[in-house]
Coordinates of C-alpha atoms in Angstrom, one line a residue:
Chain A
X1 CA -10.8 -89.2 -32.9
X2 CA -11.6 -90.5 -35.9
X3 CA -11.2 -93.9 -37.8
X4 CA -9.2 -93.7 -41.1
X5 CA -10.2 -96.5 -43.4
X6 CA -8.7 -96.5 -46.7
X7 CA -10.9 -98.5 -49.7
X8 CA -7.9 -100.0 -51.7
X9 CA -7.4 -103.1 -54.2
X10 CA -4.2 -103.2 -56.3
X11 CA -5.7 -103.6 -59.4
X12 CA -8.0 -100.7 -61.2
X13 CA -11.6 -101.1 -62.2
X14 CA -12.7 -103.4 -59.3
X15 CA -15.2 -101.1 -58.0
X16 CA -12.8 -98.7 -55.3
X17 CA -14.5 -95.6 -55.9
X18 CA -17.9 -97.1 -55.7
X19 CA -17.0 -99.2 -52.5
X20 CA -15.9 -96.0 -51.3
X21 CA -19.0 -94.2 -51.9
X22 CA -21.3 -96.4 -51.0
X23 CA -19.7 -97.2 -47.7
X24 CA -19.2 -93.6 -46.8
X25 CA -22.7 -92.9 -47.6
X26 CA -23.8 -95.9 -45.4
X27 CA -22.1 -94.4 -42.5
X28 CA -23.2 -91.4 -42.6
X29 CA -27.1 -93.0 -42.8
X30 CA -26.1 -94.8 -39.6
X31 CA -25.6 -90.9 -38.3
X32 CA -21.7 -91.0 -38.2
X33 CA -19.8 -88.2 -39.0
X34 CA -17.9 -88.6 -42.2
X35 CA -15.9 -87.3 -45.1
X36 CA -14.6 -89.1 -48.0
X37 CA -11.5 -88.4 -49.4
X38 CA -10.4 -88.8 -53.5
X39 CA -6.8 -89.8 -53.6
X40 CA -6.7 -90.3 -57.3
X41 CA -4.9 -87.4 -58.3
X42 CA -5.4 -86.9 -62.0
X43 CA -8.1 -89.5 -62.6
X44 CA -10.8 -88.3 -60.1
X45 CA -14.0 -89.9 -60.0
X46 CA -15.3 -89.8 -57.0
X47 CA -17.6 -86.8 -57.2
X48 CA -19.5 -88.2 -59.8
X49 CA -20.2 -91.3 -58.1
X50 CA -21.4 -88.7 -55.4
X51 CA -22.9 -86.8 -57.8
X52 CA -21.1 -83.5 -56.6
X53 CA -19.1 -83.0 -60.0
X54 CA -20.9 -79.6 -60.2
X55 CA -20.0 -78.2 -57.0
X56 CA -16.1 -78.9 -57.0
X57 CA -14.4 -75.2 -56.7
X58 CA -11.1 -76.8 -54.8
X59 CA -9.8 -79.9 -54.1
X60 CA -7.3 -81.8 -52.1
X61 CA -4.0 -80.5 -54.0
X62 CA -5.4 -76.7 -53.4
X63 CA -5.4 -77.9 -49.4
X64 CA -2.5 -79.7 -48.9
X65 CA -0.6 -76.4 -51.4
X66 CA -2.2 -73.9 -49.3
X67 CA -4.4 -72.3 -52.1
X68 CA -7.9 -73.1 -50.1
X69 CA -9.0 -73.5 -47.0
X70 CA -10.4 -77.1 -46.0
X71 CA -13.5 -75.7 -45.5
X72 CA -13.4 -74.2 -48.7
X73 CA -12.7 -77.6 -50.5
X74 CA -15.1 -79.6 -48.3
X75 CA -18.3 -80.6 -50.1
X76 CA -21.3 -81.4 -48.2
X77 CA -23.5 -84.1 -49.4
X78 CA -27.1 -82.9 -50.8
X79 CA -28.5 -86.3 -49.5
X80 CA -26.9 -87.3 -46.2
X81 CA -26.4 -84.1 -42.8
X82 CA -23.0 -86.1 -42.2
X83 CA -21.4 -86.5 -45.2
X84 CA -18.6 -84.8 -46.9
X85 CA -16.3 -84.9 -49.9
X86 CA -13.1 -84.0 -50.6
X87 CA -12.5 -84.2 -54.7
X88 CA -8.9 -84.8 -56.2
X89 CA -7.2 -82.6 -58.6
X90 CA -8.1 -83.3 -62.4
X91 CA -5.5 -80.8 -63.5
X92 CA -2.5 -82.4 -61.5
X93 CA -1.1 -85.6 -61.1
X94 CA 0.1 -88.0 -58.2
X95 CA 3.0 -86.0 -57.4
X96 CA 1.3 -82.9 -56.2
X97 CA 0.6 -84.6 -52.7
X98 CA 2.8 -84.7 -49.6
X99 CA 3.1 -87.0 -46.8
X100 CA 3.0 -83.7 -44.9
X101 CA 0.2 -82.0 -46.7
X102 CA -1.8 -85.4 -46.7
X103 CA -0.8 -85.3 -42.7
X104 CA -1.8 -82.1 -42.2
X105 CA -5.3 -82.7 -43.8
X106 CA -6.0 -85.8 -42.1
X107 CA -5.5 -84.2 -38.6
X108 CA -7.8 -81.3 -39.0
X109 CA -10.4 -83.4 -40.6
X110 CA -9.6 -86.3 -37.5
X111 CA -11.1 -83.5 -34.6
X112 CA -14.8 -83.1 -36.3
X113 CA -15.4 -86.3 -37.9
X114 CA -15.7 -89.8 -37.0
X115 CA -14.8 -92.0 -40.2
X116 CA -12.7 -90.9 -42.8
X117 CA -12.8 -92.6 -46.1
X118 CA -9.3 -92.5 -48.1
X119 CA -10.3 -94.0 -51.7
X120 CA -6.8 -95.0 -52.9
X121 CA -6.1 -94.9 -56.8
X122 CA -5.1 -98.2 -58.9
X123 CA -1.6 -99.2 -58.4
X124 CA 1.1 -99.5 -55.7
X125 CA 3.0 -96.4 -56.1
X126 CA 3.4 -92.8 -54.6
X127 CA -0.7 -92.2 -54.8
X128 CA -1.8 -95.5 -53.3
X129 CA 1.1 -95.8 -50.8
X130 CA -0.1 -91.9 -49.5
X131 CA -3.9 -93.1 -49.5
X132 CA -3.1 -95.7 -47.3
X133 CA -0.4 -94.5 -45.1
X134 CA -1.9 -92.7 -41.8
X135 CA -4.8 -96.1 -42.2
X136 CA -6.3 -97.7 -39.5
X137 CA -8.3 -99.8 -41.3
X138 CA -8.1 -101.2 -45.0
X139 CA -11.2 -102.2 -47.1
X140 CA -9.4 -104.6 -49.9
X141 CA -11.9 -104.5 -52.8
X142 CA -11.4 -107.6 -54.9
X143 CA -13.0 -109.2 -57.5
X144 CA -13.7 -112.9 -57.9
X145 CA -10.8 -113.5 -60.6
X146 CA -7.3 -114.6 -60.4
X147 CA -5.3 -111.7 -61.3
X148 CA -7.3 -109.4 -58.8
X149 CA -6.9 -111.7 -55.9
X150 CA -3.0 -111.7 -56.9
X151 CA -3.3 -107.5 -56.9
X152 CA -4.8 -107.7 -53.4
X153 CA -2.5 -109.8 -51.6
X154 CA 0.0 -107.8 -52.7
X155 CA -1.7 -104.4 -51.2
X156 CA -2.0 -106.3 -48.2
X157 CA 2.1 -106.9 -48.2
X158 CA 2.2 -102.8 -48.3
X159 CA -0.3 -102.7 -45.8
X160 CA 1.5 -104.7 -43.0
X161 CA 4.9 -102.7 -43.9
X162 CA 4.4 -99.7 -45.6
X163 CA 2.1 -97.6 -43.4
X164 CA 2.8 -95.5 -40.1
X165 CA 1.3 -98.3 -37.9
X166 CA 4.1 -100.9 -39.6
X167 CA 6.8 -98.1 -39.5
X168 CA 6.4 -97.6 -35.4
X169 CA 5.5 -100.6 -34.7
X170 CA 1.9 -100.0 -33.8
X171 CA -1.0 -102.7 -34.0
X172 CA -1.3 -103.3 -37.5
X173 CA -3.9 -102.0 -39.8
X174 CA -7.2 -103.9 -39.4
X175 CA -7.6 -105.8 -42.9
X176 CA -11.4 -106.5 -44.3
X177 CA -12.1 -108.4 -47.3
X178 CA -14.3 -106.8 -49.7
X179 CA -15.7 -108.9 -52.7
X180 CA -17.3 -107.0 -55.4
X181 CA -19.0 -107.8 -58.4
X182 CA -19.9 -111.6 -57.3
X183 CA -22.0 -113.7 -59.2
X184 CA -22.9 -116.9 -57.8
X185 CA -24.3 -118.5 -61.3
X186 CA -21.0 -118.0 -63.0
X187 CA -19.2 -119.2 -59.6
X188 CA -21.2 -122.4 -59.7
X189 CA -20.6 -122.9 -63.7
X190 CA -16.5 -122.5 -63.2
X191 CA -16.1 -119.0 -64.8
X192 CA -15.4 -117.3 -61.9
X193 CA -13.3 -118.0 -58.4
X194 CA -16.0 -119.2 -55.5
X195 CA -15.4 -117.3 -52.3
X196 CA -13.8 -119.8 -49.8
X197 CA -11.0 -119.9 -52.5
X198 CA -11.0 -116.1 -52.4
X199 CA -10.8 -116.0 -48.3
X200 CA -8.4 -119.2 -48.4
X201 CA -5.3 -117.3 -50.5
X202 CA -5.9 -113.7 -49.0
X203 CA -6.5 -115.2 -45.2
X204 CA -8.1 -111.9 -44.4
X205 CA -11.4 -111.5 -42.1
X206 CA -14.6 -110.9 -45.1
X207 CA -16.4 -107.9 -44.4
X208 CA -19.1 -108.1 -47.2
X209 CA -19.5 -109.4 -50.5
X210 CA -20.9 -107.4 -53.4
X211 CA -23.1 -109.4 -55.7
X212 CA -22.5 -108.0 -59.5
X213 CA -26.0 -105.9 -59.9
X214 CA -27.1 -103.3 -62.5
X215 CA -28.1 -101.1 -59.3
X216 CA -24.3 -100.2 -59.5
X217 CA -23.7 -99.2 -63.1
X218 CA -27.1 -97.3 -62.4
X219 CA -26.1 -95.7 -59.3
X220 CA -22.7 -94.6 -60.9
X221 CA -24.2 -92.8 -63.8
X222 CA -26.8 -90.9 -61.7
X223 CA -24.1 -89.9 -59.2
X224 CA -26.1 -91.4 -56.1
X225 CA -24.3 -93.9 -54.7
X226 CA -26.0 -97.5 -54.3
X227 CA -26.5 -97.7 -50.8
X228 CA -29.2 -95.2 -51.5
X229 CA -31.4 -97.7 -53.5
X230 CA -32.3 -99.6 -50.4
X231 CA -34.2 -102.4 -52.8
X232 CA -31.5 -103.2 -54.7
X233 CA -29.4 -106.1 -53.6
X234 CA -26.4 -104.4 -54.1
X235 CA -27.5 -101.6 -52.1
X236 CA -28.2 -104.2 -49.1
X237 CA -24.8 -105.6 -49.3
X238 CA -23.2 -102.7 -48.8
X239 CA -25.6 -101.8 -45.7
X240 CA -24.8 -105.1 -44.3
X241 CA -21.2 -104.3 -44.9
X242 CA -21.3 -100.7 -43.3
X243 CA -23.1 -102.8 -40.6
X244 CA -20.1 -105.4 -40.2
X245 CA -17.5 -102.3 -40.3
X246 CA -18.9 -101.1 -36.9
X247 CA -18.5 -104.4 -35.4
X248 CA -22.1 -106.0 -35.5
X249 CA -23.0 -109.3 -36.6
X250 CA -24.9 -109.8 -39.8
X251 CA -25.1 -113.1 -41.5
X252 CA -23.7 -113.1 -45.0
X253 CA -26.3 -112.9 -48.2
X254 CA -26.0 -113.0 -52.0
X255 CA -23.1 -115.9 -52.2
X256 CA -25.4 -118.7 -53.0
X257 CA -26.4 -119.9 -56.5
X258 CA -30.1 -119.2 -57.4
X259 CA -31.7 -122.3 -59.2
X260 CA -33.2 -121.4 -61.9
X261 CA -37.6 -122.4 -61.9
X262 CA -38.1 -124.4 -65.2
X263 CA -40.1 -121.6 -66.6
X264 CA -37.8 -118.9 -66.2
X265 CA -35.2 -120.6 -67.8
X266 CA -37.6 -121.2 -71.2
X267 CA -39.0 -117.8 -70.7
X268 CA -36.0 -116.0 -69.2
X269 CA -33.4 -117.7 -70.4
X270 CA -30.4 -117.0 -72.6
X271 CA -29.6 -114.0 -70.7
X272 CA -26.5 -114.7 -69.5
Chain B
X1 CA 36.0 -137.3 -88.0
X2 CA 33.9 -138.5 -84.7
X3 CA 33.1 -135.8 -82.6
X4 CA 33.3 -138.3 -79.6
X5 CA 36.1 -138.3 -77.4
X6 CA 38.1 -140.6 -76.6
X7 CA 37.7 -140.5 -72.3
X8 CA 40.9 -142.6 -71.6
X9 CA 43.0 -140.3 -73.3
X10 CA 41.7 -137.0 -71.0
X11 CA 43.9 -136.3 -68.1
X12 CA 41.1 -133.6 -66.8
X13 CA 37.3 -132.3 -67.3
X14 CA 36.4 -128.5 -66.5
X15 CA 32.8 -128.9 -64.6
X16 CA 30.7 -126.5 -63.1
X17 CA 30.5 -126.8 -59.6
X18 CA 28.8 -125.2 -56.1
X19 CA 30.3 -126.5 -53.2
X20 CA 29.5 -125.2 -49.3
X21 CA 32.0 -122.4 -48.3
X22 CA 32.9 -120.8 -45.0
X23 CA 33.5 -117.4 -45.3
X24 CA 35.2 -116.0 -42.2
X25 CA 34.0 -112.0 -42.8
X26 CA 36.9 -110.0 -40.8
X27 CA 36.3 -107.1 -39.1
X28 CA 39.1 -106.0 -37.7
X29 CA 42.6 -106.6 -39.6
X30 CA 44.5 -107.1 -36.7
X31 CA 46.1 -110.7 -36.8
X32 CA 46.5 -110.8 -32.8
X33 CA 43.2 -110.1 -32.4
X34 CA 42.0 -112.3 -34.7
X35 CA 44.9 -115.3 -33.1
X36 CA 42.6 -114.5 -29.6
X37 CA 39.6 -115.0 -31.6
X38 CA 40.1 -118.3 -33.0
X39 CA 42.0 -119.7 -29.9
X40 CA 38.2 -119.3 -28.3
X41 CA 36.6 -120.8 -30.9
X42 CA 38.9 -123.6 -31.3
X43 CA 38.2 -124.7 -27.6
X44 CA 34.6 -124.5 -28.2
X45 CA 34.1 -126.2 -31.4
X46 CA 37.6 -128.0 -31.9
X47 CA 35.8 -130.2 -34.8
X48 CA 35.1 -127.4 -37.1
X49 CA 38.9 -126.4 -37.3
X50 CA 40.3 -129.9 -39.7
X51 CA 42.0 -127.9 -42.5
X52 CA 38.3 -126.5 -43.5
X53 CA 38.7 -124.3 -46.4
X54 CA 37.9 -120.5 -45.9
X55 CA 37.4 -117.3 -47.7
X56 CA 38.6 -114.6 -45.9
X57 CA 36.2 -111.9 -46.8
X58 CA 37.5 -108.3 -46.2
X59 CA 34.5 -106.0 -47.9
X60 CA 33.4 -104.7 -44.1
X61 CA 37.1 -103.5 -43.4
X62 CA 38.2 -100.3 -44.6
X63 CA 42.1 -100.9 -44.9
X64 CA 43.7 -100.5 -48.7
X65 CA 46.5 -102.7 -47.2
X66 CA 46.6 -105.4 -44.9
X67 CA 48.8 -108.1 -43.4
X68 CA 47.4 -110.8 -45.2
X69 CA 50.2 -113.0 -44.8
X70 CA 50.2 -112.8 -41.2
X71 CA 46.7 -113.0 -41.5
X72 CA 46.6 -116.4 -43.2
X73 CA 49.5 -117.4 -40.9
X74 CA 47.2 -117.1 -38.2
X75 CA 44.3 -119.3 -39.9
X76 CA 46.7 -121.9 -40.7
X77 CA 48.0 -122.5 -37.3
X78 CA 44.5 -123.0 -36.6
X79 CA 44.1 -125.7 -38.8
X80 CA 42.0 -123.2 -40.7
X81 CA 43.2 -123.2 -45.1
X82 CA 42.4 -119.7 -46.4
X83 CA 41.6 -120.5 -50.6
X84 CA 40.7 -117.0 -51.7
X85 CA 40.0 -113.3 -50.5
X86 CA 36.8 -111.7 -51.1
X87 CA 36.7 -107.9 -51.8
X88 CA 39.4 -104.9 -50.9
X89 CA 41.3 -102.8 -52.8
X90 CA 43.4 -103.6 -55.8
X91 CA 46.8 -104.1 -53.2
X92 CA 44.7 -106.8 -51.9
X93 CA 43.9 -108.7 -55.0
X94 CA 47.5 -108.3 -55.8
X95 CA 48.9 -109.7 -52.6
X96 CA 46.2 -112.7 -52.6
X97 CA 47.4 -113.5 -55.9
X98 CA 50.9 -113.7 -54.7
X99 CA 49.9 -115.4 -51.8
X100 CA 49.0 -118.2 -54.0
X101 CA 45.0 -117.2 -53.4
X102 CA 42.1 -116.8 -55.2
X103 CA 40.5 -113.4 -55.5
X104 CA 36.6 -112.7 -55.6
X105 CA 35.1 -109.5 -56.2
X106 CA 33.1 -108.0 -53.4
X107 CA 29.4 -109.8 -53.2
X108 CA 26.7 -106.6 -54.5
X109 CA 25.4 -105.1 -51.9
X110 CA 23.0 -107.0 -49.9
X111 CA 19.4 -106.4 -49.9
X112 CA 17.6 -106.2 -47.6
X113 CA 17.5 -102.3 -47.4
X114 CA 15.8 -100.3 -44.5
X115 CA 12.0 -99.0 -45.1
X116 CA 12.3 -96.3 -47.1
X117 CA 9.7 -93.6 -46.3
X118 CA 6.6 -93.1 -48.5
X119 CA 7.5 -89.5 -49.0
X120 CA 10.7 -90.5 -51.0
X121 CA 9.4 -91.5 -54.5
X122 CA 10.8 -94.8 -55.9
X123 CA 10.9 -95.8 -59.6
X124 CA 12.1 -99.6 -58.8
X125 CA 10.5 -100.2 -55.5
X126 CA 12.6 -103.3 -53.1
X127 CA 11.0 -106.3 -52.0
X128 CA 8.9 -105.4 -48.8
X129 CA 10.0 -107.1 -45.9
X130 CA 7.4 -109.5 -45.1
X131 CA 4.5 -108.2 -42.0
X132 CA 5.7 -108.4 -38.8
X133 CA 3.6 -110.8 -37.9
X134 CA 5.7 -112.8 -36.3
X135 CA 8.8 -113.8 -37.1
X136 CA 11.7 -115.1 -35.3
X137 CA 15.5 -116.6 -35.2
X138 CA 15.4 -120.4 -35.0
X139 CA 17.7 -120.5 -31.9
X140 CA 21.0 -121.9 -32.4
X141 CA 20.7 -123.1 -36.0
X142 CA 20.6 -119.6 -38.0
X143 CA 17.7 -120.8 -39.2
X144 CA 14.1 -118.9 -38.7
X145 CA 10.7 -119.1 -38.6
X146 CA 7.7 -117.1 -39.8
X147 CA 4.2 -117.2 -38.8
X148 CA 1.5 -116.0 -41.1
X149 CA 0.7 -115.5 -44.8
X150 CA 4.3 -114.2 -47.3
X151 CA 2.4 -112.8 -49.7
X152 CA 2.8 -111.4 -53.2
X153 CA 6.0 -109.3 -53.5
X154 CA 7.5 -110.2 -50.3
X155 CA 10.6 -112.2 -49.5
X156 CA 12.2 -114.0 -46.8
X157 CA 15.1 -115.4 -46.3
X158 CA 17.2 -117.6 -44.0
X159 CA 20.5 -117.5 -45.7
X160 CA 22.4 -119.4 -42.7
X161 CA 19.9 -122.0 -42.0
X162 CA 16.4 -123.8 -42.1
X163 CA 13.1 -121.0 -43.4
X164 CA 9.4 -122.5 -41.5
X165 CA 6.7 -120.9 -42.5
X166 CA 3.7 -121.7 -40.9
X167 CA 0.8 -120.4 -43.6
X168 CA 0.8 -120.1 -47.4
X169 CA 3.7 -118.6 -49.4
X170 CA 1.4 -116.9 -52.2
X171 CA 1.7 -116.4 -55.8
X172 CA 4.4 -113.8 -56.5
X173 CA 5.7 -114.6 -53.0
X174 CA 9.6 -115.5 -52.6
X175 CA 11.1 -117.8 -49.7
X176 CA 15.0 -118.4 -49.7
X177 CA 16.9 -120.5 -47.5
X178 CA 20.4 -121.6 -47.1
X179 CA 19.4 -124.6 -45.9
X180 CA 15.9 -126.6 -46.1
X181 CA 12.2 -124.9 -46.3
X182 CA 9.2 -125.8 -44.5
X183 CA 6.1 -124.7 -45.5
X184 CA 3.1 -125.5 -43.1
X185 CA 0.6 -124.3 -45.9
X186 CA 0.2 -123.8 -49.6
X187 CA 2.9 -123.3 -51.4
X188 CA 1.9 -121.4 -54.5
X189 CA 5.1 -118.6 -54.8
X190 CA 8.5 -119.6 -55.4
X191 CA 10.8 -121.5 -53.0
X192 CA 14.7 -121.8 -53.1
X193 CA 16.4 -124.0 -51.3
X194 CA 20.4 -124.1 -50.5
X195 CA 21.1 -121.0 -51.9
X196 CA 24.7 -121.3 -51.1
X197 CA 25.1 -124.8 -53.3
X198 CA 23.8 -127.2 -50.0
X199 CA 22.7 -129.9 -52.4
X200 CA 21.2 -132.2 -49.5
X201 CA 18.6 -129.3 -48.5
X202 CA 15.3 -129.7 -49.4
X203 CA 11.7 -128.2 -49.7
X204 CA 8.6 -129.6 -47.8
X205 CA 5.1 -128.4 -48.3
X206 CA 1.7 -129.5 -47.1
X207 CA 0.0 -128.2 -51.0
X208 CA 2.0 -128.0 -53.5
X209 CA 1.2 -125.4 -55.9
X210 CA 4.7 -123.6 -56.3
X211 CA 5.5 -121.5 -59.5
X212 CA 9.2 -122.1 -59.0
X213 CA 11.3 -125.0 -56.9
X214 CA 15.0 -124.9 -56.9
X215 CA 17.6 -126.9 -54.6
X216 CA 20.9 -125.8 -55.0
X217 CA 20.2 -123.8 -58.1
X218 CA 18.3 -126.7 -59.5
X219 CA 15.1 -125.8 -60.2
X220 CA 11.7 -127.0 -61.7
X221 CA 8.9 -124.6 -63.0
X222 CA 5.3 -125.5 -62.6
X223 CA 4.8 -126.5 -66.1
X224 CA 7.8 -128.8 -65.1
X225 CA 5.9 -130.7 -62.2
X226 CA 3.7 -133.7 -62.5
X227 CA 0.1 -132.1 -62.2
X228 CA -1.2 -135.2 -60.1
X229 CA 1.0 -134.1 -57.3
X230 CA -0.4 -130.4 -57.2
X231 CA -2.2 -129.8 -54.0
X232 CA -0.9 -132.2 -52.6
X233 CA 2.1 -132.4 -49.6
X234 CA 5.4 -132.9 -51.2
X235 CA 8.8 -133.3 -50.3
X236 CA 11.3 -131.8 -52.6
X237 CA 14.8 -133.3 -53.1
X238 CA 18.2 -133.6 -55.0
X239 CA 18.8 -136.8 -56.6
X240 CA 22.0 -137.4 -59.0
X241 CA 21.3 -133.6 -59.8
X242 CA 17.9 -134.1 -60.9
X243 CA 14.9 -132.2 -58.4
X244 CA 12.7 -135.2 -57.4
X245 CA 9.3 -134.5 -56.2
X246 CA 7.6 -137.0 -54.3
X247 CA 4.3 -137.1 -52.4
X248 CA 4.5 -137.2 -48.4
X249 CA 0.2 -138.5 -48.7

């Protein structure tokens, strides 16, 4: 049996697909079986962030429409034995996928594997409602600002009645708190919202916090997702999040604000 | 010419006005059934029956024509005074009127509307009924209370009585209650107390941060509210039909 985690947020740009990436890759380092599904329909992303946008011959919408095999549209991961991806449609949009044909998918890929990733598209429509339906667990990507906060804790509405464990009445879907592109200097100075306040509206359990890092805007152009660059502190946040995922205890890093020596503020300085 | 008026001279005022209502909602438009009804009642709760005004409200029956006279007959004997019928068919309206009634059209359809599936695609999507996270009836008042966070899009209602929540009601959040609301948390969505015109309900909150108060359909927006008492525990009133806010500290 395998654990369906969907990586949603409400809002776009917070760092979904990444999350998704990342996390998926760190799974399968920690030698799980996984694949990692694109839900965004029209708007697919994910296989560059995996750097697999040369490989994609079919894709989710060919499954679920009968035009490929799941084999056929499975893409394994050059870097990782235990990783695979499922791309979205670029040619269709949101209304190409069933609640059957997303069913149908999920319980073939549920016998061999033992995470599956759903990355959800922005929004709370058809696409983001389908990504997260059949969930076990929700990763709600937010970032430290007001309206994103607001997006999430409206997600998490959906999440406690709009999924198959609301609708029979099964334990609800295990919520974790994802914070992404945190910077503690620019929490300590006012400009952005600090974490307890984060935690305090969305009373959700934190499952890692993302500092805001160049490794990521890196990672994403080169297609190799972050948790890859193991010296990177964004690359160790998402470890310790993958790490906090499978139930172990890892204390939290990155959230504090880093004085700055005297000298690097009059030779580094003004680099805000 | 003075655009004052000269109040002595006025033999009346039109005013706007909510007041409380029972609505007795029939389902079944048989007056001995309904005589056998109240005759219970009465016994049980002989108080209620003092010439209370009612609306009889006949939207759940499916009759075009019904015995309202008898019907009324029956409430009167009861010490019950029917005012007005809500909803039926035109033959209704028509008899209510010559009963000497009022006549209100049928409320919209309520709505709270089941789950629909995700599979059905919808272009205005409903208010989610809030997480079942736990909720339940406040026995014997109408009244309920919820347990956890309402969050951003939800709703919840107590239209017959008293709404606790115990956690935050969140930005974008709604709580509704026909009578007072308790919110054992931060209140930063919008709250609405005596929704049915109960003036003397209120709003209590241990951090106040609400975008929208309203008592009775008098409200205050968040601009509206004295900054030094946000984040703070209020109690929310009606006061000479002005919303007073003052701090429980």
């Amino acid at each position: 049996m395998a654990k369906i985690i969907v990586v949603t947020s409400g809002k776009g740009g917070v760092g979904k697909t990444t999350s998704a990436a990342a996390i998926a890759t760190g799974l399968a380092l920690r030698g799980q079986k996984t694949a990692v599904i694109d839900f965004d329909v029209g708007l697919r992303n994910l296989d560059l962030i995996m750097g697999c946008e040369r490989r994609v011959v079919y894709d989710l919408v060919n499954v679920i429409q009968g035009e490929a095999g799941l084999n056929q549209a499975l893409i394994r991961d050059k870097r990782v034995d235990n990783l695979h991806i499922l791309p979205a449609s670029q040619t269709r949009d949101k209304d190409a996928l069933t609640l059957e044909g997303v069913e149908t998918v999920l319980n073939t890929l549920n016998k061999d594997f033992d995470y599956i990733v759903c990355d959800s598209p922005a929004g709370i429509e058809r696409g983001a409602q389908l990504a997260m339906y059949f969930a076990d667990e929700a990763i709600v990507v937010t970032n430290p600002e007001v309206s994103s906060v607001r997006d999430s804790d409206r997600i998490l509405g959906l999440l406690a009645s709009k999924t198959r464990r609301a609708e029979r009445g099964e334990d609800p879907v295990r919520e974790h708190l994802l914070i992404t592109r945190y910077n503690p200097n620019r929490v300590d100075s006012g400009d952005m919202l600090n974490l307890e306040d984060i935690q305090e509206i969305l009373a959700i359990k934190l499952v890692g916090l993302i500092p805001e890092s160049e490794a990521v805007l890196r990672a994403s152009n080169q297609g190799i997702p972050v948790t890859h660059d193991e010296a990177s502190d964004a690359g160790q946040a998402y470890a310790d999040t993958v790490a906090r995922l499978m139930d172990e205890e890892v204390p939290l890093r990155f959230h504090e604000y880093q004085k700055k020596s005297l000298l690097s503020r009059m030779f580094g300085g003004g680099r805000r | 010419m003075s655009l004052k008026v000269d109040r002595d001279g006025m033999a009346f005022t039109f005013k706007g006005g909510m007041l409380p209502m029972t609505v007795m909602e029939l389902t079944s438009a048989d007056p001995e059934r309904i005589r056998e009804q109240l005759a219970g009642k009465l016994s049980q709760s002989p108080a209620f029956f003092q010439h209370t005004p009612v609306v009889l409200s006949v939207e759940r029956l499916d009759e075009p024509h019904l015995a309202l006279e008898r019907i009324c007959a029956v409430c009167r004997s009861h010490k019950l005074l029917p005012v007005a019928v809500r909803g039926g068919t035109d033959p209704v309206k028509q008899s209510s009127w010559a009963l000497g009634l009022g006549w209100f059209p049928p409320q919209e359809a309520a709505r709270p509307r089941t789950l629909e599936s995700v599979s059905v695609p919808e272009d205005e999507a409903p208010p989610e009924p809030a997480a079942v996270e736990e909720d339940q009836p406040l026995p014997g008042t109408g009244g309920r209370i919820f347990r956890g966070t309402v969050r951003s899009g939800q709703q919840i209602t107590a239209p017959d009585g008293d709404l606790v929540v115990v956690g935050a009601v969140n930005a974008g959040a709604e709580v509704l209650a026909g009578g007072s609301i308790h919110v054992y948390g931060a209140l930063r969505g919008r709250a609405l107390a005596g929704i049915h015109g109960n003036a003397r309900a209120g709003i209590f909150c241990r951090e106040l941060r609400a975008e929208l108060l309203s008592v009775a359909g008098n409200y205050k927006r968040l601009e509206d509210i004295d900054p030094r008492l946000l984040g703070t525990p209020v109690q929310v009133r009606l006061d000479d039909d002005q919303l007073g806010i003052t701090s429980l500290a």
